[in-house]
Amino acid sequence: MTAIMPISFLLNGRPVRLDVAPGRRALDVLREDLGLIATREGCGSGECGACTVLVDGETRLSCLMLAVQLDGRKVTTAEGLGSPASPHPLQTAFAEHGAVQCGYCSPGMTLAAAALLARNPSPCRAEVREALAGNLCRCTGYVKIVDAVMAAAETMRDEDDRP
């Protein structure tokens, strides 16, 4: 008999309460139980960053986290970053700069970039590359992705400067 553990956390701004088996991965609970399919499984071993989520504002690889580690935390997935009706500036910039090809890595990339811009609103290109180093893209070079993050940073700074 497998023990079930109750967990509760804030997911994309909404409280969630679930009963989970202690060995279940956060990635599986987010995708299978909660239907948040933007969080992707790439390598399943923490190498590609496709499963990146923000936990208390820090990037985490959900394929390497147990769901019970989400208990009491604030979790953000790409669905919580923005929506089709109201995309986050990073999501808009990725589309505008052609930084989305197959789109598989985009959710993880945008979340890693969001974490960077939250702690450094004016990064240089090298800082963007370093922040995205844990996220692999097999379709593009990284120039368009870095261009998109730089453009989003500028947009977000401009929005912050508005009265």
Backbone as a ProteinNet text record, in pm:
[ID]
protein_1_A
[PRIMARY]
MTAIMPISFLLNGRPVRLDVAPGRRALDVLREDLGLIATREGCGSGECGACTVLVDGETRLSCLMLAVQLDGRKVTTAEGLGSPASPHPLQTAFAEHGAVQCGYCSPGMTLAAAALLARNPSPCRAEVREALAGNLCRCTGYVKIVDAVMAAAETMRDEDDRP
[TERTIARY]
83.6	0	88.7	61.4	137.4	73.4	154.6	104	73.5	-26.2	-63.4	-39.6	18.3	47.5	-32.8	-96	-164	-61.1	-74	10.4	-78.6	-33.4	-103.2	0.6	-26.4	64.7	-11.8	53.5	-5.4	45.9	-42.7	-4.6	-59.7	29.2	-10.8	-112.7	-91.3	-175.8	-299.9	-321	-441.4	-401.5	-472.4	-440.1	-478.3	-391.8	-413.1	-391.3	-476.6	-459.6	-476	-378	-378.7	-332.2	-369.8	-312.7	-223.1	-95.3	-0.2	78.4	120.4	211.8	349	420.1	546.2	650.3	649.2	750.9	718.5	603.4	565.7	644	681.9	756.8	661.7	714.7	636.7	591.1	677	642.5	516.8	509.4	394.6	266.3	276.4	158	108.8	202	162.5	94.4	152.8	98.7	-24.4	-12.2	-117.2	-234.5	-205.9	-312.9	-374.4	-290.9	-338.7	-354.3	-313	-335.3	-253.4	-142.9	-58.4	50.6	15.4	101.2	213.7	220.9	334.2	463.9	454.5	572.2	600.8	714.8	743.4	846.7	838	944.3	1030.4	1153.7	1249.8	1333.3	1439.5	1533	1490.6	1418.1	1378	1491.3	1604.6	1718.7	1784.2	1713.1	1765	1869.8	1877.4	1980.9	1930.2	1800.6	1753.8	1675.1	1617.6	1544.3	1401.9	1354.2	1217.8	1112.6	1145.5	1049.5	1062.2	1134.1	1157.8	1027.9	1018.3	910.6	976.8	901.8	950.7	889.6	973.2	928.3	980.7	887.9	922.1	1013.8	987.3	1059.7	1192.2	1233.7	1361	1334.8	1419.7	1402	1431.1	1346.1	1361.7	1325	1391.4	1362.8	1259.2	1138.4	1029.5	1044.8	1129.3	1151.9	1238.2	1309.1	1395.9	1336.5	1221.3	1155.8	1045.7	1031.4	915	798.8	680.1	562.1	549.1	587.9	576	664.7	767.2	853.1	783.6	668.6	592.2	507	492.3	404.2	444.9	347	369.7	442.3	466.9	546.5	457.6	517.8	453.6	514.4	431.1	477.8	421.1	507.5	464.3	506.2	410.4	439.4	421.9	450.1	433.8	289.7	195.2	54.4	29.7	108.5	93.7	170.4	260.5	338.1	250.1	171.6	82	-20.2	-108.5	-212.2	-217	-283.8	-296.7	-362.6	-456.2	-523.2	-437.7	-350.3	-266.9	-127.4	-49.8	82.4	179	270.1	379	469.9	534.8	626.3	730.5	772.1	866.8	801.7	679.1	609.6	587.1	551.9	534.2	666.3	772.6	903.1	953.5	931.4	972.7	903.2	774.9	701.2	749.9	767.2	806.2	947.9	1035.9	1175.5	1207.1	1105.5	1128.8	1206.4	1193.2	1265.6	1191.2	1079.3	999.1	997.2	1060.7	1051	958.5	1008.4	913.8	835.8	890.7	822.1	837.9	905.7	916	993.1	1097.8	1180.4	1129.9	1038.9	998.6	943.5	857.6	809.7	923.2	1014.8	1128	1217.3	1239.3	1322.8	1259	1129.6	1065.2	1064	1047.6	1049.2	1189.4	1291.1	1428.6	1457.8	1409.6	1428.8	1350.4	1230.5	1150.3	1221	1280.9	1354	1472.2	1540.7	1652.9	1605.2	1500.4	1454.1	1395.1	1347.1	1296.3	1409.9	1525.8	1638.2	1733.5	1726	1812.6	1735.4	1668.5	1585.9	1665.9	1795.8	1878.4	1999.6	1976.4	2090.8	2163.7	2290.8	2363.5	2343.2	2383.6	2362.2	2432	2549	2621	2543.6	2480.9	2401.4	2277	2218.3	2103.7	2148.8	2259.1	2310.1	2338.5	2397	2427.4	2298.8	2198.6	2071.9	1999.7	2019.5	1951.8	2038.8	2154.7	2249.8	2193.5	2101	2043.3	1926.7	1895.1	1782.9	1836.8	1814	1864.6	1756.8	1799.2	1711.8	1778.8	1707	1763.2	1729.8	1643.3	1596.1	1665.9	1707	1761.3	1902.5	1970.3	2085.2	2022.4	2097.8	2041.1	2030.2	2074	2072.8	1931.3	1835.8	1698.2	1638.3	1674	1623.5	1680.4	1809.3	1871.2	1814	1795.5	1732.6	1594.8	1518.1	1382.2	1387.6	1478	1488.1	1531.1	1624.6	1668	1552.1	1473.2	1358.8	1253	1227.6	1129.8	1177.1	1306.1	1360.4	1335.4	1358.4	1335.1	1187.4	1100.9	956.4	915.2	964.2	926.5	980.1	1100.8	1153.4	1067.4	1028.9	943.4	809.4	752	624.6	640.9	755.1	780	798.1	844	866.8	740.8	633.3	507.8	448.6	394.2	333.3	206.1
-117.3	0	124.5	215.1	338.5	446.5	511.4	621.9	740.2	813.3	934.4	1052.7	1156.8	1275.7	1394.7	1467.5	1589.9	1702.6	1775.9	1893.6	2008.6	2128.2	2246.5	2350.6	2421.1	2525	2625.7	2736.6	2840.1	2816.6	2785.5	2755.2	2862.4	2935.5	3043.9	3136.3	3161.3	3254.6	3194.3	3064.6	2999.8	2889.4	2879.2	2772.1	2634.7	2539.1	2402	2309.6	2209.8	2106.2	1972.1	1883.7	1752.6	1647.3	1525.3	1410.7	1340.5	1323.6	1264.9	1152.1	1058.2	955.1	1020.6	984.7	1052.5	1047.4	948.1	934.4	1000.2	1065.7	1128.2	1255.4	1273.3	1393	1512.9	1630	1753.5	1767.5	1735.9	1743.6	1663.5	1542.3	1455.2	1508.8	1561.1	1615.6	1740	1826.5	1947.3	1911.3	1820.2	1784.8	1694.9	1587.6	1484.8	1517.5	1564.9	1590	1728.5	1825.8	1963.3	2014.7	1936.5	1971	2087.5	2117.6	2229.8	2175.9	2163.4	2092.7	2177.7	2305.8	2386	2338.8	2283.6	2227.1	2095.3	2089.2	1975.2	1881.3	1756.8	1663.8	1646.5	1687.9	1669.1	1546.6	1567.6	1458.3	1374.2	1434	1361.5	1341.3	1405.9	1388.6	1520.6	1631.7	1760.3	1821.8	1777.2	1829.1	1936.5	1936.2	2021.1	2145.1	2147.1	2264.6	2277.5	2182.9	2192.8	2189.2	2131.3	2117.3	2229	2334.7	2443.7	2505.5	2524.5	2600.6	2697.3	2793.2	2881.5	2835.8	2815.4	2781.3	2891.3	2965.8	3083.2	3177.6	3188.2	3281.3	3230.7	3111	3055.7	2943.2	2930.9	2823.6	2688.5	2593.4	2456.1	2360.4	2248.1	2145.3	2051.5	2059.6	1982	1832.4	1790.8	1646.8	1589.5	1677.3	1631.2	1658.8	1722.8	1754.2	1654.7	1623.8	1546.7	1642.5	1597.2	1682.7	1730	1647.3	1687.4	1807.4	1832.4	1949	2079.6	2070.9	2191.5	2239.6	2156.1	2189.1	2322	2412.4	2541	2643.4	2611.6	2699.8	2774.6	2870.2	2944.7	2894.4	2835.6	2772.8	2848.4	2876.3	2942.2	2857	2828.6	2761.8	2865.4	2825.2	2919.1	2966.6	2881.8	2923.7	3039	3047.6	3153.5	3279.5	3267.5	3384.1	3478.4	3424.2	3503.3	3412.3	3469.5	3390.5	3433.5	3356.4	3400	3537.9	3567.6	3698.1	3809.4	3772.8	3872	3813	3802.2	3739.7	3826.8	3759.6	3826.9	3890.6	4002.6	4062.9	3964.7	3868.5	3768.4	3681.1	3642.4	3559.1	3636.3	3763.4	3847.8	3863.3	3890.9	3911.8	3784	3669	3543.5	3527.9	3558.3	3547	3650.5	3772.7	3880.5	3864.8	3802.9	3789.3	3653.6	3574.5	3443.8	3350	3367.6	3283.6	3154.1	3135.6	3015.1	2937.8	2826.2	2743.4	2626.8	2519	2411.3	2446	2534	2579.9	2489.5	2378.7	2283.7	2341.9	2414.4	2468.6	2603.1	2665.9	2803.9	2824	2737.3	2761.5	2766.8	2673.7	2673.3	2794	2829.7	2947.7	3074.1	3090.9	3213.5	3220.4	3107.2	3109.4	3139.1	3082.2	3112.7	3260.9	3314.3	3456.8	3542.8	3500.9	3577.7	3584.3	3473.6	3473.8	3569.7	3570	3662.9	3806.6	3839.9	3979.4	4025.1	3932.8	3971	4014.6	3954.8	3993.3	4091	4100.9	4192.1	4245.8	4359.5	4412.4	4462.3	4480.8	4532.7	4442.7	4319.8	4230.5	4262.5	4228.8	4234.7	4099	4092.4	3969.5	3849.1	3870.8	3759.8	3708.4	3799.2	3756.9	3679	3718.9	3644.4	3504.1	3495.9	3363.3	3275.5	3334.2	3257	3209	3296.2	3259	3147.5	3142.7	3042.1	2919.2	2914.9	2806.6	2667.9	2658.8	2528.7	2487	2568.4	2539	2516.7	2398.5	2365.1	2383.5	2439.8	2453.8	2381.2	2290.7	2212.7	2273.7	2376.3	2430.9	2558.9	2638.9	2769.8	2782.4	2880.3	2929.1	3009.5	3060.5	3132.5	3282.9	3330.1	3473.9	3530.9	3466.9	3518	3511.4	3410.1	3397.7	3509.5	3534.6	3643.2	3777.3	3794.6	3918.5	3937.6	3831.2	3839.3	3876.6	3818.5	3851	3996.9	4042.4	4181.9	4276.5	4242.7	4326.8	4326.8	4210.3	4203.1	4283.4	4277.6	4355.7	4504	4549.3	4690.8	4725.1	4641.8	4664.4	4671	4578.4	4574.1	4696.4	4741.7	4863.9	4983.6	4990.9	5101.4	5100.5	4980.1	4969.5	5013.5	4981.9	5021.2	5171.7	5236.7	5380.9	5463.1	5397.8	5471.5	5517.8	5641.1	5690.8	5617.5
0	0	0	-93.3	-103.9	-18.5	61.6	143.3	51.9	85.4	12.3	104.3	48.2	128.3	75.9	164.8	120.8	104.2	-3.6	-24.1	-68.3	-37.7	-86.3	-122.6	-227.5	-273.2	-357.8	-387.1	-471.3	-612.4	-704.7	-842.4	-935	-995.5	-1086.6	-1021.9	-892.4	-818.2	-756.8	-776.9	-722.6	-624.6	-513.5	-418.7	-474.8	-449.5	-495.2	-376.9	-366.7	-265	-332.6	-312.1	-375.8	-277.6	-303.7	-234.8	-335.6	-301.9	-396.1	-329.9	-412.3	-364.7	-344.3	-239.3	-207.5	-318.6	-403.1	-507.4	-639.2	-648.8	-777.2	-802.1	-927.9	-965.5	-978.9	-950.4	-967.5	-1111.8	-1205.8	-1348.6	-1379	-1328.6	-1358.4	-1295.1	-1174.6	-1108.6	-1183.2	-1223.7	-1296.5	-1429.4	-1503.3	-1636	-1626.6	-1552.2	-1553.4	-1461.3	-1342.9	-1246.3	-1265.2	-1301.4	-1307.8	-1451.3	-1550.2	-1690.1	-1742.4	-1676.8	-1719.8	-1812.5	-1938.8	-2032.8	-2090.4	-2055.8	-2103.5	-2039.5	-1921	-1856.9	-1928.1	-1995.3	-2082.6	-2022.1	-2061.4	-2026.8	-2149.8	-2138.1	-2246.5	-2217.7	-2144.8	-2116.5	-1996	-1904.3	-1783.1	-1684.2	-1709.2	-1619	-1579.2	-1599.1	-1554.6	-1644.7	-1767.5	-1858	-1953.7	-1988.7	-2099.2	-2057.5	-1939.1	-1892.5	-1944.5	-2024.2	-2077.7	-1967.4	-1854.6	-1744	-1640.6	-1674.5	-1579.2	-1530.7	-1401.4	-1337.8	-1240.2	-1193.7	-1088.7	-957.1	-858.5	-724.8	-633.1	-576.2	-496	-574.9	-704.9	-791.5	-844.9	-805.6	-851.2	-951.4	-1052	-1148.8	-1083.6	-1114.9	-1066.2	-1178.6	-1181.1	-1281.7	-1223.2	-1276.1	-1216.5	-1237.6	-1332.2	-1351.2	-1239.9	-1169.2	-1060.3	-922.9	-919.3	-790.8	-761.7	-637.7	-595.9	-576.3	-604	-587.5	-443	-348.3	-207.6	-175.1	-256.9	-235.6	-273.8	-337.3	-372.4	-254.9	-156	-43.2	22	30.6	95.7	10.2	-116.3	-202	-301	-368.2	-476.1	-606.4	-692.1	-815.8	-935.6	-1030.9	-1154	-1272.5	-1360	-1486.8	-1597.9	-1721.2	-1833.2	-1844.3	-1804.3	-1806.3	-1709.9	-1605.6	-1507.5	-1542.8	-1638.4	-1681.9	-1762.3	-1850.9	-1933.3	-1997.4	-2075.2	-2142.5	-2288.6	-2372.7	-2512.4	-2523.5	-2436.5	-2440.2	-2380.9	-2289	-2222.5	-2198.9	-2307.9	-2293.2	-2212.2	-2146.3	-2075.6	-2181.3	-2151.2	-2249.3	-2304.1	-2223.7	-2274.7	-2381.5	-2358.7	-2456.8	-2586.3	-2574.1	-2692.3	-2767.2	-2693.2	-2756	-2823.9	-2762.9	-2826.2	-2961.6	-2966.8	-3093.4	-3194	-3150.5	-3241.1	-3295.7	-3219	-3261.2	-3323.4	-3348.4	-3410	-3320.5	-3190.5	-3095.4	-3065.1	-3132.3	-3111.6	-3243.2	-3247.2	-3367.9	-3337.8	-3283.7	-3251.1	-3124.8	-3042.2	-2922.1	-2801.4	-2818.2	-2707.9	-2589.4	-2616.8	-2508.8	-2458.7	-2532.5	-2502.4	-2361	-2309.6	-2172.4	-2069.8	-2078.6	-1985.3	-2005.5	-2132	-2162.1	-2105.7	-2127.5	-2080.3	-1927.7	-1862.5	-1715.5	-1662.6	-1725.9	-1684.2	-1706.4	-1817.7	-1845.9	-1747.9	-1712	-1615.8	-1480.2	-1438.7	-1311.7	-1319.5	-1432.7	-1451.3	-1443.4	-1518.1	-1523.3	-1390.4	-1310.6	-1178.2	-1086.4	-1101.5	-1014.7	-1082.3	-1215.3	-1290.2	-1410.1	-1395.5	-1504.7	-1624.3	-1608.1	-1718.4	-1742.8	-1781	-1802.2	-1932.2	-1937.4	-2063.9	-2133.9	-2259.2	-2336.4	-2271.6	-2214.9	-2150.9	-2029.1	-1956.5	-1840.2	-1884.6	-1995.6	-2048.4	-2088.4	-2159.9	-2200.6	-2079.7	-1977	-1856.2	-1788.9	-1782.1	-1717.6	-1793.1	-1924.5	-2006.8	-2031.2	-1970.7	-1998.4	-1966.5	-1874.6	-1838.9	-1926.9	-2026.1	-2115.7	-2256.7	-2307.7	-2440.1	-2545.9	-2659.3	-2775.6	-2890.9	-2950.9	-3060.5	-3196.5	-3199.5	-3326.7	-3368.9	-3274.7	-3311	-3259.4	-3309.7	-3237.7	-3126	-3039.9	-2926.3	-2950.7	-3067.4	-3094.6	-3085.9	-3149.8	-3147.9	-3007	-2933.2	-2796.1	-2709.5	-2720.4	-2643	-2687.7	-2819.1	-2870.1	-2806.6	-2798.1	-2741.4	-2593.8	-2518.9	-2375.4	-2357.5	-2440.1	-2430.3	-2462.6	-2565	-2601.5	-2491.7	-2434	-2324.6	-2204.4	-2175.6	-2063.6	-2086.2	-2209.3	-2240.8	-2226.2	-2277	-2264.6	-2118.4	-2039.4	-1897.8	-1823	-1857.8	-1794.6	-1832.3	-1961.2	-2006.9	-1933.6	-1914.9	-1842.3	-1697	-1637.3	-1497.9	-1484.1	-1591.8	-1586.9	-1609.7	-1653.1	-1677	-1544.5	-1547.1	-1422.1	-1386.9
[MASK]
+++++++++++++++++++++++++++++++++++++++++++++++++++++++++++++++++++++++++++++++++++++++++++++++++++++++++++++++++++++++++++++++++++++++++++++++++++++++++++++++++++

